[in-house]
Amino acid sequence: MVFSTTRLQYSVADLSNFLRARTLAGKADAAIDQERFRQVIASHSSEGYDSYKYFDKQLWLRSKMMRAIELGLDKGSSRAVLDLGCGAGYFLYCCKHLGHDVHGIDLPTYEFYRDMIALFGIPRTGFRIEPRKNLPILDKRFDVITAHQICFNGHKTENLWGPEEWDYFLNDLQKNYLKPGGTIALEFNAEPEIGFYTKEVRGYFESRATRIFRGRVIIAGDIKPSPAFTPSETAASGLAAGGLATRT
Ligand SMILES: C[S@@+](CC[C@H](N)C(=O)[O-])C[C@H]1O[C@@H](n2cnc3c(N)ncnc32)[C@H](O)[C@@H]1O
Protein backbone atom coordinates (compact mmCIF):
# COMPACT_ATOMS: atom_id res chain seq x y z
CA MET A 1 0.00 0.00 0.00
CA VAL A 2 1.26 3.50 -0.79
CA PHE A 3 0.19 6.95 0.30
CA SER A 4 1.15 10.10 -1.50
CA THR A 5 1.57 13.83 -1.23
CA THR A 6 1.12 15.92 -4.37
CA ARG A 7 4.30 14.68 -5.98
CA LEU A 8 5.82 12.10 -3.68
CA GLN A 9 4.95 8.50 -2.97
CA TYR A 10 5.81 6.54 0.14
CA SER A 11 5.02 3.07 1.39
CA VAL A 12 3.45 2.12 4.71
CA ALA A 13 6.96 1.37 6.01
CA ASP A 14 7.70 5.09 5.66
CA LEU A 15 4.74 6.18 7.79
CA SER A 16 6.54 6.86 11.06
CA ASN A 17 9.31 8.81 9.28
CA PHE A 18 6.66 10.68 7.31
CA LEU A 19 4.78 11.73 10.45
CA ARG A 20 8.00 12.74 12.19
CA ALA A 21 9.03 14.71 9.09
CA ARG A 22 5.73 16.61 9.15
CA THR A 23 6.27 17.62 12.78
CA LEU A 24 9.91 18.61 12.35
CA ALA A 25 9.21 20.42 9.07
CA GLY A 26 6.48 22.44 10.80
CA LYS A 27 8.99 23.56 13.42
CA ALA A 28 11.59 24.36 10.77
CA ASP A 29 8.98 26.36 8.85
CA ALA A 30 8.02 28.34 11.94
CA ALA A 31 11.65 29.45 12.26
CA ILE A 32 11.69 30.98 8.75
CA ASP A 33 11.26 34.73 8.32
CA GLN A 34 7.83 34.48 6.61
CA GLU A 35 7.75 38.07 5.39
CA ARG A 36 11.14 37.71 3.76
CA PHE A 37 10.07 34.41 2.20
CA ARG A 38 7.00 36.16 0.72
CA GLN A 39 9.29 38.86 -0.68
CA VAL A 40 11.54 36.27 -2.34
CA ILE A 41 8.53 34.50 -3.86
CA ALA A 42 7.00 37.80 -5.02
CA SER A 43 10.21 38.89 -6.70
CA HIS A 44 10.37 35.63 -8.70
CA SER A 45 6.65 35.08 -9.25
CA SER A 46 6.78 35.68 -12.98
CA GLU A 47 9.35 32.92 -13.54
CA GLY A 48 8.66 29.48 -14.95
CA TYR A 49 8.06 26.09 -13.35
CA ASP A 50 11.68 25.58 -12.29
CA SER A 51 11.21 28.30 -9.67
CA TYR A 52 7.48 27.97 -9.21
CA LYS A 53 7.56 24.37 -8.06
CA TYR A 54 9.78 25.38 -5.12
CA PHE A 55 7.35 28.06 -3.89
CA ASP A 56 5.43 25.37 -1.98
CA LYS A 57 7.71 25.42 1.04
CA GLN A 58 5.56 23.13 3.20
CA LEU A 59 5.78 20.36 0.60
CA TRP A 60 9.53 20.71 0.13
CA LEU A 61 10.35 21.07 3.81
CA ARG A 62 8.42 17.87 4.56
CA SER A 63 10.04 16.02 1.71
CA LYS A 64 13.59 17.11 2.55
CA MET A 65 13.05 16.60 6.28
CA MET A 66 12.10 13.04 5.37
CA ARG A 67 15.45 12.64 3.61
CA ALA A 68 17.26 14.03 6.67
CA ILE A 69 15.44 11.57 8.96
CA GLU A 70 16.23 8.67 6.62
CA LEU A 71 19.92 9.52 6.99
CA GLY A 72 19.65 9.62 10.79
CA LEU A 73 20.25 13.38 10.84
CA ASP A 74 17.37 14.01 13.24
CA LYS A 75 19.33 12.24 15.98
CA GLY A 76 22.81 12.32 17.43
CA SER A 77 25.53 14.93 17.42
CA SER A 78 26.11 17.75 14.96
CA ARG A 79 27.55 16.61 11.65
CA ALA A 80 29.05 18.34 8.60
CA VAL A 81 26.71 17.98 5.60
CA LEU A 82 27.52 18.84 1.98
CA ASP A 83 24.68 18.92 -0.59
CA LEU A 84 25.60 18.91 -4.29
CA GLY A 85 23.17 20.65 -6.65
CA CYS A 86 21.49 22.06 -3.54
CA GLY A 87 18.99 24.21 -5.47
CA ALA A 88 16.76 26.34 -3.25
CA GLY A 89 18.40 24.82 -0.16
CA TYR A 90 15.43 23.09 1.48
CA PHE A 91 17.42 19.99 2.44
CA LEU A 92 20.32 21.97 3.88
CA TYR A 93 17.94 24.27 5.72
CA CYS A 94 16.35 21.21 7.36
CA CYS A 95 19.81 19.95 8.33
CA LYS A 96 20.78 23.35 9.68
CA HIS A 97 17.56 23.48 11.68
CA LEU A 98 18.46 20.06 13.13
CA GLY A 99 21.79 21.50 14.33
CA HIS A 100 24.17 20.44 11.59
CA ASP A 101 26.95 22.38 9.91
CA VAL A 102 25.94 22.67 6.25
CA HIS A 103 27.40 23.66 2.89
CA GLY A 104 25.95 23.65 -0.63
CA ILE A 105 27.29 23.58 -4.16
CA ASP A 106 25.20 24.66 -7.14
CA LEU A 107 25.40 26.66 -10.34
CA PRO A 108 26.10 30.30 -9.43
CA THR A 109 23.69 31.81 -11.92
CA TYR A 110 20.14 31.07 -10.84
CA GLU A 111 18.78 34.08 -8.91
CA PHE A 112 15.81 32.37 -7.25
CA TYR A 113 18.09 29.74 -5.70
CA ARG A 114 20.55 32.45 -4.68
CA ASP A 115 17.81 34.39 -2.86
CA MET A 116 16.42 31.28 -1.13
CA ILE A 117 19.91 30.24 -0.01
CA ALA A 118 20.44 33.75 1.40
CA LEU A 119 17.06 33.56 3.18
CA PHE A 120 18.06 30.25 4.77
CA GLY A 121 21.54 31.58 5.65
CA ILE A 122 23.34 28.68 4.01
CA PRO A 123 26.97 28.87 2.90
CA ARG A 124 27.16 27.89 -0.77
CA THR A 125 29.88 27.59 -3.39
CA GLY A 126 28.88 28.51 -6.93
CA PHE A 127 30.32 25.84 -9.18
CA ARG A 128 29.38 23.81 -12.26
CA ILE A 129 29.91 20.09 -11.62
CA GLU A 130 31.33 18.53 -14.76
CA PRO A 131 32.32 15.00 -15.72
CA ARG A 132 35.88 14.01 -14.73
CA LYS A 133 36.53 17.33 -13.04
CA ASN A 134 37.27 17.61 -9.34
CA LEU A 135 34.95 19.66 -7.15
CA PRO A 136 36.30 22.97 -5.80
CA ILE A 137 38.51 22.93 -2.72
CA LEU A 138 36.34 23.43 0.39
CA ASP A 139 39.06 23.13 3.08
CA LYS A 140 37.01 20.71 5.20
CA ARG A 141 35.58 17.19 5.16
CA PHE A 142 31.99 16.07 5.60
CA ASP A 143 30.24 13.29 7.51
CA VAL A 144 27.41 13.20 4.98
CA ILE A 145 27.49 14.14 1.28
CA THR A 146 24.17 14.21 -0.55
CA ALA A 147 22.77 15.02 -3.98
CA HIS A 148 18.99 15.08 -4.47
CA GLN A 149 17.09 14.94 -7.75
CA ILE A 150 20.38 15.01 -9.57
CA CYS A 151 20.74 16.98 -12.81
CA PHE A 152 24.54 17.44 -12.98
CA ASN A 153 24.92 13.94 -14.43
CA GLY A 154 23.72 15.04 -17.86
CA HIS A 155 20.12 14.31 -16.88
CA LYS A 156 17.85 14.21 -19.96
CA THR A 157 20.76 14.79 -22.34
CA GLU A 158 22.75 12.55 -24.65
CA ASN A 159 25.72 12.96 -22.32
CA LEU A 160 24.32 11.01 -19.39
CA TRP A 161 27.12 9.92 -17.05
CA GLY A 162 28.22 6.30 -17.28
CA PRO A 163 30.21 4.18 -14.78
CA GLU A 164 33.49 5.96 -15.55
CA GLU A 165 32.12 9.42 -14.79
CA TRP A 166 30.49 8.17 -11.58
CA ASP A 167 33.68 6.40 -10.57
CA TYR A 168 35.73 9.58 -11.02
CA PHE A 169 33.13 11.56 -9.07
CA LEU A 170 32.85 9.10 -6.15
CA ASN A 171 36.62 8.71 -5.92
CA ASP A 172 36.99 12.50 -5.73
CA LEU A 173 34.35 12.68 -2.98
CA GLN A 174 35.97 9.85 -1.04
CA LYS A 175 39.53 11.11 -1.43
CA ASN A 176 38.98 14.83 -0.89
CA TYR A 177 35.66 15.53 0.86
CA LEU A 178 34.27 12.61 2.86
CA LYS A 179 35.36 11.84 6.40
CA PRO A 180 36.38 8.22 7.03
CA GLY A 181 33.24 6.16 7.59
CA GLY A 182 31.02 8.91 6.18
CA THR A 183 27.91 8.52 4.05
CA ILE A 184 27.19 9.46 0.43
CA ALA A 185 23.48 9.54 -0.48
CA LEU A 186 22.43 10.07 -4.09
CA GLU A 187 18.88 10.53 -5.36
CA PHE A 188 18.38 10.16 -9.10
CA ASN A 189 15.87 11.68 -11.46
CA ALA A 190 14.30 9.18 -13.82
CA GLU A 191 15.61 9.37 -17.41
CA PRO A 192 13.12 9.14 -20.26
CA GLU A 193 12.91 5.52 -21.49
CA ILE A 194 15.70 4.42 -19.12
CA GLY A 195 14.45 4.79 -15.59
CA PHE A 196 16.75 5.86 -12.78
CA TYR A 197 19.93 4.27 -14.18
CA THR A 198 21.24 2.45 -17.21
CA LYS A 199 22.09 -1.22 -16.68
CA GLU A 200 25.78 -0.34 -16.60
CA VAL A 201 25.39 2.44 -14.04
CA ARG A 202 23.21 0.25 -11.83
CA GLY A 203 25.81 -2.51 -12.03
CA TYR A 204 28.51 -0.04 -11.07
CA PHE A 205 26.57 1.17 -8.03
CA GLU A 206 25.73 -2.39 -6.99
CA SER A 207 29.46 -3.00 -6.73
CA ARG A 208 30.02 -0.01 -4.41
CA ALA A 209 26.82 0.87 -2.64
CA THR A 210 25.37 -0.26 0.66
CA ARG A 211 21.84 0.07 -0.57
CA ILE A 212 19.93 0.88 -3.78
CA PHE A 213 16.20 1.54 -3.74
CA ARG A 214 13.64 3.77 -5.51
CA GLY A 215 16.23 5.79 -7.43
CA ARG A 216 18.39 6.19 -4.36
CA VAL A 217 21.96 5.03 -3.85
CA ILE A 218 23.40 4.97 -0.34
CA ILE A 219 27.10 4.42 0.17
CA ALA A 220 27.82 4.21 3.87
CA GLY A 221 30.49 3.17 6.32
CA ASP A 222 33.60 1.64 4.83
CA ILE A 223 33.21 2.41 1.16
CA LYS A 224 33.93 -0.45 -1.17
CA PRO A 225 36.89 0.20 -3.47
CA SER A 226 36.37 1.22 -7.05
CA PRO A 227 35.63 -1.88 -9.14
CA ALA A 228 37.57 -0.65 -12.17
CA PHE A 229 34.37 -1.09 -14.15
CA THR A 230 33.79 -4.79 -13.57
CA PRO A 231 30.42 -4.65 -11.86
CA SER A 232 29.75 -7.39 -9.35
CA GLU A 233 26.84 -9.69 -10.07
CA THR A 234 25.95 -9.65 -6.43
CA ALA A 235 23.14 -7.30 -5.53
CA ALA A 236 23.89 -4.59 -3.03
CA SER A 237 23.97 -5.93 0.48
CA GLY A 238 21.58 -4.91 3.22
CA LEU A 239 21.70 -1.81 5.28
CA ALA A 240 25.02 -1.20 6.97
CA ALA A 241 25.87 0.89 9.98
CA GLY A 242 25.39 4.63 9.94
CA GLY A 243 21.88 5.17 11.24
CA LEU A 244 20.10 4.89 7.90
CA ALA A 245 16.49 4.51 8.86
CA THR A 246 14.67 4.18 5.52
CA ARG A 247 13.12 0.91 4.48
CA THR A 248 12.83 -0.29 0.90
C1 LIG B 1 16.11 19.24 -9.96
S1 LIG B 1 17.04 20.46 -9.13
C2 LIG B 1 17.20 19.73 -7.52
C3 LIG B 1 17.51 20.73 -6.48
C4 LIG B 1 17.66 20.15 -5.07
N1 LIG B 1 18.74 19.19 -5.01
C5 LIG B 1 16.37 19.51 -4.61
O1 LIG B 1 16.31 18.28 -4.52
O2 LIG B 1 15.42 20.24 -4.34
C6 LIG B 1 18.68 20.21 -9.80
C7 LIG B 1 19.72 21.15 -9.23
O3 LIG B 1 20.98 20.82 -9.80
C8 LIG B 1 21.63 22.03 -10.16
N2 LIG B 1 22.57 21.68 -11.24
C9 LIG B 1 22.28 21.26 -12.49
N3 LIG B 1 23.40 21.04 -13.19
C10 LIG B 1 24.43 21.32 -12.35
C11 LIG B 1 25.84 21.28 -12.48
N4 LIG B 1 26.43 20.89 -13.61
N5 LIG B 1 26.60 21.63 -11.42
C12 LIG B 1 26.03 22.03 -10.26
N6 LIG B 1 24.69 22.08 -10.07
C13 LIG B 1 23.90 21.73 -11.10
C14 LIG B 1 20.51 22.95 -10.56
O4 LIG B 1 20.90 24.31 -10.53
C15 LIG B 1 19.46 22.62 -9.53
O5 LIG B 1 19.65 23.33 -8.37
Tab-separated table of N, CA and C and ligand atoms in Angstrom, residues 54 64 85-87 106-107 113 127-129 148-149 151-152, ligand 1:
chain	number	residue	atom	x	y	z
A	54	TYR	N	9.159	25.283	-6.452
A	54	TYR	CA	9.778	25.383	-5.124
A	54	TYR	C	9.116	26.435	-4.234
A	64	LYS	N	12.149	17.105	2.240
A	64	LYS	CA	13.586	17.108	2.548
A	64	LYS	C	13.846	16.724	4.007
A	85	GLY	N	24.365	20.281	-5.886
A	85	GLY	CA	23.168	20.651	-6.649
A	85	GLY	C	22.055	20.989	-5.672
A	86	CYS	N	22.375	21.848	-4.700
A	86	CYS	CA	21.494	22.058	-3.541
A	86	CYS	C	20.239	22.859	-3.869
A	87	GLY	N	20.189	23.498	-5.039
A	87	GLY	CA	18.993	24.208	-5.470
A	87	GLY	C	18.574	25.290	-4.490
A	106	ASP	N	26.163	24.610	-6.028
A	106	ASP	CA	25.198	24.659	-7.143
A	106	ASP	C	25.721	25.657	-8.165
A	107	LEU	N	25.076	25.682	-9.314
A	107	LEU	CA	25.403	26.664	-10.336
A	107	LEU	C	25.255	28.060	-9.734
A	113	TYR	N	17.352	30.580	-6.656
A	113	TYR	CA	18.086	29.738	-5.704
A	113	TYR	C	18.987	30.607	-4.824
A	127	PHE	N	29.393	26.690	-8.412
A	127	PHE	CA	30.317	25.839	-9.180
A	127	PHE	C	29.505	24.949	-10.110
A	128	ARG	N	30.003	24.756	-11.335
A	128	ARG	CA	29.376	23.810	-12.263
A	128	ARG	C	30.069	22.458	-12.152
A	129	ILE	N	29.358	21.452	-11.708
A	129	ILE	CA	29.913	20.094	-11.625
A	129	ILE	C	29.976	19.531	-13.039
A	148	HIS	N	20.400	15.447	-4.306
A	148	HIS	CA	18.989	15.078	-4.467
A	148	HIS	C	18.481	15.510	-5.828
A	149	GLN	N	17.695	14.636	-6.443
A	149	GLN	CA	17.087	14.935	-7.745
A	149	GLN	C	18.159	15.470	-8.702
A	151	CYS	N	20.751	16.533	-11.406
A	151	CYS	CA	20.739	16.975	-12.811
A	151	CYS	C	22.157	17.095	-13.380
A	152	PHE	N	23.174	17.190	-12.486
A	152	PHE	CA	24.535	17.442	-12.976
A	152	PHE	C	25.140	16.256	-13.719
B	1	LIG	C1	16.113	19.235	-9.958
B	1	LIG	S1	17.044	20.464	-9.131
B	1	LIG	C2	17.199	19.729	-7.523
B	1	LIG	C3	17.509	20.729	-6.478
B	1	LIG	C4	17.655	20.147	-5.070
B	1	LIG	N1	18.739	19.195	-5.008
B	1	LIG	C5	16.367	19.509	-4.608
B	1	LIG	O1	16.307	18.278	-4.517
B	1	LIG	O2	15.416	20.236	-4.339
B	1	LIG	C6	18.677	20.211	-9.802
B	1	LIG	C7	19.716	21.153	-9.228
B	1	LIG	O3	20.976	20.820	-9.797
B	1	LIG	C8	21.632	22.026	-10.163
B	1	LIG	N2	22.571	21.685	-11.236
B	1	LIG	C9	22.278	21.265	-12.491
B	1	LIG	N3	23.400	21.039	-13.186
B	1	LIG	C10	24.429	21.322	-12.350
B	1	LIG	C11	25.838	21.284	-12.477
B	1	LIG	N4	26.425	20.889	-13.612
B	1	LIG	N5	26.602	21.630	-11.420
B	1	LIG	C12	26.029	22.028	-10.258
B	1	LIG	N6	24.691	22.076	-10.069
B	1	LIG	C13	23.900	21.728	-11.100
B	1	LIG	C14	20.511	22.955	-10.564
B	1	LIG	O4	20.903	24.305	-10.532
B	1	LIG	C15	19.461	22.617	-9.533
B	1	LIG	O5	19.654	23.328	-8.366
